[in-house]
PDB file of C-alpha atoms in Angstrom:
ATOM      1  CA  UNK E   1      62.565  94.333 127.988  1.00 73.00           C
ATOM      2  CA  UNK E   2      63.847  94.246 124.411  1.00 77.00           C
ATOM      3  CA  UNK E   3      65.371  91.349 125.098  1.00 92.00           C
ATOM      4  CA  UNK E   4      62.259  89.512 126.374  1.00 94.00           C
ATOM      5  CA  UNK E   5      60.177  91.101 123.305  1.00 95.00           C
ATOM      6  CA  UNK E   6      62.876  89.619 120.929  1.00 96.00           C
ATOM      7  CA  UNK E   7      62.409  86.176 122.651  1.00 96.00           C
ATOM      8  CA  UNK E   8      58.213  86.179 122.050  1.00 97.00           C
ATOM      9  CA  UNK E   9      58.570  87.419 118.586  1.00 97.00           C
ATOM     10  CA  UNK E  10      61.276  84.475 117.606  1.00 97.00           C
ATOM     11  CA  UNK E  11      58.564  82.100 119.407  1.00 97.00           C
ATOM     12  CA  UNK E  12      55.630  83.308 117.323  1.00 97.00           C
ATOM     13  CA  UNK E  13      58.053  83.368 114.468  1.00 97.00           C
ATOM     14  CA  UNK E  14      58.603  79.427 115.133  1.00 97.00           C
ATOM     15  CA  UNK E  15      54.952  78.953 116.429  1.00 97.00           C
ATOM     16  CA  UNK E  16      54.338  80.603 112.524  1.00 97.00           C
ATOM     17  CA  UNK E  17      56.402  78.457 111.007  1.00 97.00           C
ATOM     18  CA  UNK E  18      55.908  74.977 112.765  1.00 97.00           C
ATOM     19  CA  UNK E  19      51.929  75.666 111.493  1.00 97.00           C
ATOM     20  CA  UNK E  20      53.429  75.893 108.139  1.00 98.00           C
ATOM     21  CA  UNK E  21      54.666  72.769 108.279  1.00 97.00           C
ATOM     22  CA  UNK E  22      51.930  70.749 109.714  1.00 97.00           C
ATOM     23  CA  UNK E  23      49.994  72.238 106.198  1.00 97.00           C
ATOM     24  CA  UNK E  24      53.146  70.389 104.358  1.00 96.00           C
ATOM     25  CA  UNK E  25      52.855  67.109 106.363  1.00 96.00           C
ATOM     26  CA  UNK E  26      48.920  67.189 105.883  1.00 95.00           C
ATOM     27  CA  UNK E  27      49.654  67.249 101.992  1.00 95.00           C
ATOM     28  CA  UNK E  28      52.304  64.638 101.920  1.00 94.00           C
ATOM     29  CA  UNK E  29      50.430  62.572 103.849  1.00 92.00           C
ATOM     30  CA  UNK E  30      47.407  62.456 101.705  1.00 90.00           C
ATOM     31  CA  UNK E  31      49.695  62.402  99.009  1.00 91.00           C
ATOM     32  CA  UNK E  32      51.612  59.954 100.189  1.00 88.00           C
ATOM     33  CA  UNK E  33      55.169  60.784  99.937  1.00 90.00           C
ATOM     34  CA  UNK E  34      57.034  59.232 102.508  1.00 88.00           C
ATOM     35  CA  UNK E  35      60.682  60.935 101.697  1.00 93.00           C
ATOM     36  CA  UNK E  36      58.649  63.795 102.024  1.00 95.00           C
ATOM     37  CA  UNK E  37      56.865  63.074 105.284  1.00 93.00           C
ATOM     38  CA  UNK E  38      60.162  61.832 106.983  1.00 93.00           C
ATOM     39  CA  UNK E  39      61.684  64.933 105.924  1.00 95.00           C
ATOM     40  CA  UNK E  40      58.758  67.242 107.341  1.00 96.00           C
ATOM     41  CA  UNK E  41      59.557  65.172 110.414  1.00 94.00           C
ATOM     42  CA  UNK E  42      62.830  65.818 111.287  1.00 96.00           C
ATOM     43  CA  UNK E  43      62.046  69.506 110.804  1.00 97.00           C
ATOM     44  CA  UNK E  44      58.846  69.717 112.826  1.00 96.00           C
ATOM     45  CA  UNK E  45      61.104  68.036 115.446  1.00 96.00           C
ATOM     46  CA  UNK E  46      63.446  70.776 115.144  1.00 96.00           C
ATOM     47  CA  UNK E  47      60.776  73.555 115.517  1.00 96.00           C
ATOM     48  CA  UNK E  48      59.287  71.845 118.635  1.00 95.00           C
ATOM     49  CA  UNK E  49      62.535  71.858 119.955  1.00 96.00           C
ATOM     50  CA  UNK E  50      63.253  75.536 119.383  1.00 96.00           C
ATOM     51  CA  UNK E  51      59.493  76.147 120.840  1.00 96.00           C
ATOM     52  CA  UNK E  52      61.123  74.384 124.708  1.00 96.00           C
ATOM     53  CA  UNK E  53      63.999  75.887 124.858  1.00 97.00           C
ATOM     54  CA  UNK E  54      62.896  79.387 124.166  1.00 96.00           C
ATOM     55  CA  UNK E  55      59.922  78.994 125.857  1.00 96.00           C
ATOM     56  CA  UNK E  56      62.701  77.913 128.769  1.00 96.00           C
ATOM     57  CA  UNK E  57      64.717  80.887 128.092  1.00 96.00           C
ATOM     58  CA  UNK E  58      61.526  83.643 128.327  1.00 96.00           C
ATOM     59  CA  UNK E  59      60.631  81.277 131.776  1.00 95.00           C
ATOM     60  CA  UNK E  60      64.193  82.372 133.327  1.00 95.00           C
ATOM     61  CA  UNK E  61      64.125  86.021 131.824  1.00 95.00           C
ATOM     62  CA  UNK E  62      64.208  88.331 134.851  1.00 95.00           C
ATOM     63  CA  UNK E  63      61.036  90.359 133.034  1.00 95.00           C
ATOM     64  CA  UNK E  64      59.146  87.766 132.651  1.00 94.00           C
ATOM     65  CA  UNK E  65      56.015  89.047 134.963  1.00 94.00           C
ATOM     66  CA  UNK E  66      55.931  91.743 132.047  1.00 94.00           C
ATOM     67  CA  UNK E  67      54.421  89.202 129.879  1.00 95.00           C
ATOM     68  CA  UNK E  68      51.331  89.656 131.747  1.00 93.00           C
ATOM     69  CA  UNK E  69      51.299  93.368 132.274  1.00 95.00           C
ATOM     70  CA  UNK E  70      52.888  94.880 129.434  1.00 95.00           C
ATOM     71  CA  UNK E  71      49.505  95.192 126.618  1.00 96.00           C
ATOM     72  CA  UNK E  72      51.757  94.704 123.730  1.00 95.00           C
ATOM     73  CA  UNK E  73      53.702  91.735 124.872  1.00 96.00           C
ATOM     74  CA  UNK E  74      50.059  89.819 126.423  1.00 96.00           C
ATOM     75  CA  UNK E  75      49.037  90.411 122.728  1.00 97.00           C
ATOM     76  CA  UNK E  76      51.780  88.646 121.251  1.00 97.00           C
ATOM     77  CA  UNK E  77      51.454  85.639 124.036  1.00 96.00           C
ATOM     78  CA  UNK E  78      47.965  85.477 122.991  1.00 97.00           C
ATOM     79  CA  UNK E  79      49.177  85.070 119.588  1.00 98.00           C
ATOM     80  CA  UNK E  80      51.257  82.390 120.244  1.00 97.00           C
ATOM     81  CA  UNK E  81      49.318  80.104 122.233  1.00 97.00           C
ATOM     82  CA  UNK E  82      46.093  80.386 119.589  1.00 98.00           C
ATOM     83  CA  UNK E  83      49.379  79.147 117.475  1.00 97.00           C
ATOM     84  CA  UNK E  84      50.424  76.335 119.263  1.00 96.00           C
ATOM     85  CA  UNK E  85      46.557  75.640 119.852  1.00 97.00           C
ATOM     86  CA  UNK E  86      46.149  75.064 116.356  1.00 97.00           C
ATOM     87  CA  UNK E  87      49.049  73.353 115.696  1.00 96.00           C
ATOM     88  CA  UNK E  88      48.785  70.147 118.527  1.00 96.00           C
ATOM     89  CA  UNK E  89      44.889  69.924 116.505  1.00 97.00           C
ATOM     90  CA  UNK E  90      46.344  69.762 113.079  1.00 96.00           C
ATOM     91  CA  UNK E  91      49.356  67.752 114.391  1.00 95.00           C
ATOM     92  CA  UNK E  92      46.663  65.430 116.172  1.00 95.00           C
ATOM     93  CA  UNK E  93      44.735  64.953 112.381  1.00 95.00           C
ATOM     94  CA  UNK E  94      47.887  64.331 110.722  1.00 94.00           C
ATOM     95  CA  UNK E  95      48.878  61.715 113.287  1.00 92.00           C
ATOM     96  CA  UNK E  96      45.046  60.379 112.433  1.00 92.00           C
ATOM     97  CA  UNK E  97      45.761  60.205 108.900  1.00 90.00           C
ATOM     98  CA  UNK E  98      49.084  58.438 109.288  1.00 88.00           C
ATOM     99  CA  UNK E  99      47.638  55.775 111.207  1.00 88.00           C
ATOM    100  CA  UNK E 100      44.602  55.374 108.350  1.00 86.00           C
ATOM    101  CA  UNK E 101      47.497  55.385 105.679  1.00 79.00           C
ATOM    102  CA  UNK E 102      49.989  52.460 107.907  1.00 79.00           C
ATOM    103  CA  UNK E 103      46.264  50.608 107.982  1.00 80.00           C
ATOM    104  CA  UNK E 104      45.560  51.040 104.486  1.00 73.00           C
ATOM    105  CA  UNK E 105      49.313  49.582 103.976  1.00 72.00           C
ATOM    106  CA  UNK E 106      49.240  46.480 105.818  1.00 71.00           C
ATOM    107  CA  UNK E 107      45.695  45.547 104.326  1.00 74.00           C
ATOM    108  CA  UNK E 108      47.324  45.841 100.920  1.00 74.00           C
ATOM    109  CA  UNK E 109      50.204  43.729 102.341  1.00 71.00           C
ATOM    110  CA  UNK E 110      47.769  41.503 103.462  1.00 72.00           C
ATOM    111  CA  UNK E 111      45.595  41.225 100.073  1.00 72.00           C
ATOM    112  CA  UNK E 112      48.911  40.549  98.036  1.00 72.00           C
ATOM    113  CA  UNK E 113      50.719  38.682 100.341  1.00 70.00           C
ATOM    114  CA  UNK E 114      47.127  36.140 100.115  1.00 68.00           C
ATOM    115  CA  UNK E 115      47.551  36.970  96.225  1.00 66.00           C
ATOM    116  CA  UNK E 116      51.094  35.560  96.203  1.00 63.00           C
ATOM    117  CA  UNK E 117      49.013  31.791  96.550  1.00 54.00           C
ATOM    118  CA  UNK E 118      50.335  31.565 100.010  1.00 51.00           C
ATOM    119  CA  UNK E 119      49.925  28.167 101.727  1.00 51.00           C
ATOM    120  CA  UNK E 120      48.087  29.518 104.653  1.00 55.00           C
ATOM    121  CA  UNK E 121      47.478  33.191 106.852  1.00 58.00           C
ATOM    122  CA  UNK E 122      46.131  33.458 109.747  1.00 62.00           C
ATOM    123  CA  UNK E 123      46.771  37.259 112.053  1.00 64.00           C
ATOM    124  CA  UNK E 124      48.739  37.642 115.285  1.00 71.00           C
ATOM    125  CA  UNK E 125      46.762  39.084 118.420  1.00 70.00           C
ATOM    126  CA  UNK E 126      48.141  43.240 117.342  1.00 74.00           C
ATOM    127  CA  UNK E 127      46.617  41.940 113.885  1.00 70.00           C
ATOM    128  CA  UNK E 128      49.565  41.574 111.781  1.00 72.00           C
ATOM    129  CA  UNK E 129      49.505  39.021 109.054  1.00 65.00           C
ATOM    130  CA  UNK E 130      51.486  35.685 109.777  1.00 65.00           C
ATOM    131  CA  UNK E 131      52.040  32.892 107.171  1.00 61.00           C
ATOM    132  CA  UNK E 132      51.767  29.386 108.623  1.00 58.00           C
ATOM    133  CA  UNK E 133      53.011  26.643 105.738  1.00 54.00           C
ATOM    134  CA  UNK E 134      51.486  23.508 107.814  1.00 52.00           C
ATOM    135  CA  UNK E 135      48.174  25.228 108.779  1.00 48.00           C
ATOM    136  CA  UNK E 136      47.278  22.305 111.373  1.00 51.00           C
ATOM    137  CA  UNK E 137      48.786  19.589 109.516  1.00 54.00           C
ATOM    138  CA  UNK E 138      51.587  19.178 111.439  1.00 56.00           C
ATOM    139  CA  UNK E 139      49.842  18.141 115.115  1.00 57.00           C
ATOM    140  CA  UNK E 140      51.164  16.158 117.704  1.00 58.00           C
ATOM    141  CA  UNK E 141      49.116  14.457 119.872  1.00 52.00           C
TER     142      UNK E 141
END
């Protein structure tokens, strides 16, 4: 059983810490530091990661039926999933935000690329920007 108590603690201690770092991405992201963002990344990856495969290893432990009947250990699973609860919402936002920011990026693109006395613009069917020199002049009937 110690065992199987060590496993839930080092999953709320991850489940802790991956919340942590959704507050971290949140900031960057407003702040919009992108070294900073793709480094939050790669960690959050890594916590997610260590989230499955201890979540895999308390699945296989031969006590596992104790997480439902032992009061101490259904305490700390409650813990946990209020944890990883939180932390799909707040990774949900930040995945929100990110897609405002990319939008606010390629309209800025857009507005300087027109700026740049471009010949002619027109926007593909996913709404990307693409420059067109001949802009109907060069028709072939």
């Amino acid at each position: 059983m110690a065992a199987l108590k060590g496993l839930v603690e080092f999953q709320l201690k991850n489940a802790t810490e991956l919340l942590e770092l959704l507050g971290k991405e949140q900031v960057a992201i407003a702040q919009r530091i992108s070294k900073e963002i793709e480094a939050l990344a790669i960690q959050k990856n890594t916590l997610i990661t260590q989230l499955q495969t201890t979540d895999e290893r308390i699945g296989r432990h031969p006590e596992v039926e104790s997480l439902t009947t032992d009061p101490e250990l259904q305490t700390l699973v409650e813990q946990i999933r209020e944890l990883i609860m939180e932390c799909q919402q707040r990774n949900e936002l930040n995945g929100e935000a990110l897609q405002r920011a990319q939008l606010s990026f390629h309209k800025l693109n857009n507005l300087m690329k027109q700026s740049q006395g471009k010949v002619g613009m027109t926007y593909t069917a996913k709404g990307q920007t693409n420059n067109v020199s001949t802009l109907g002049t060069n028709i072939k009937a």
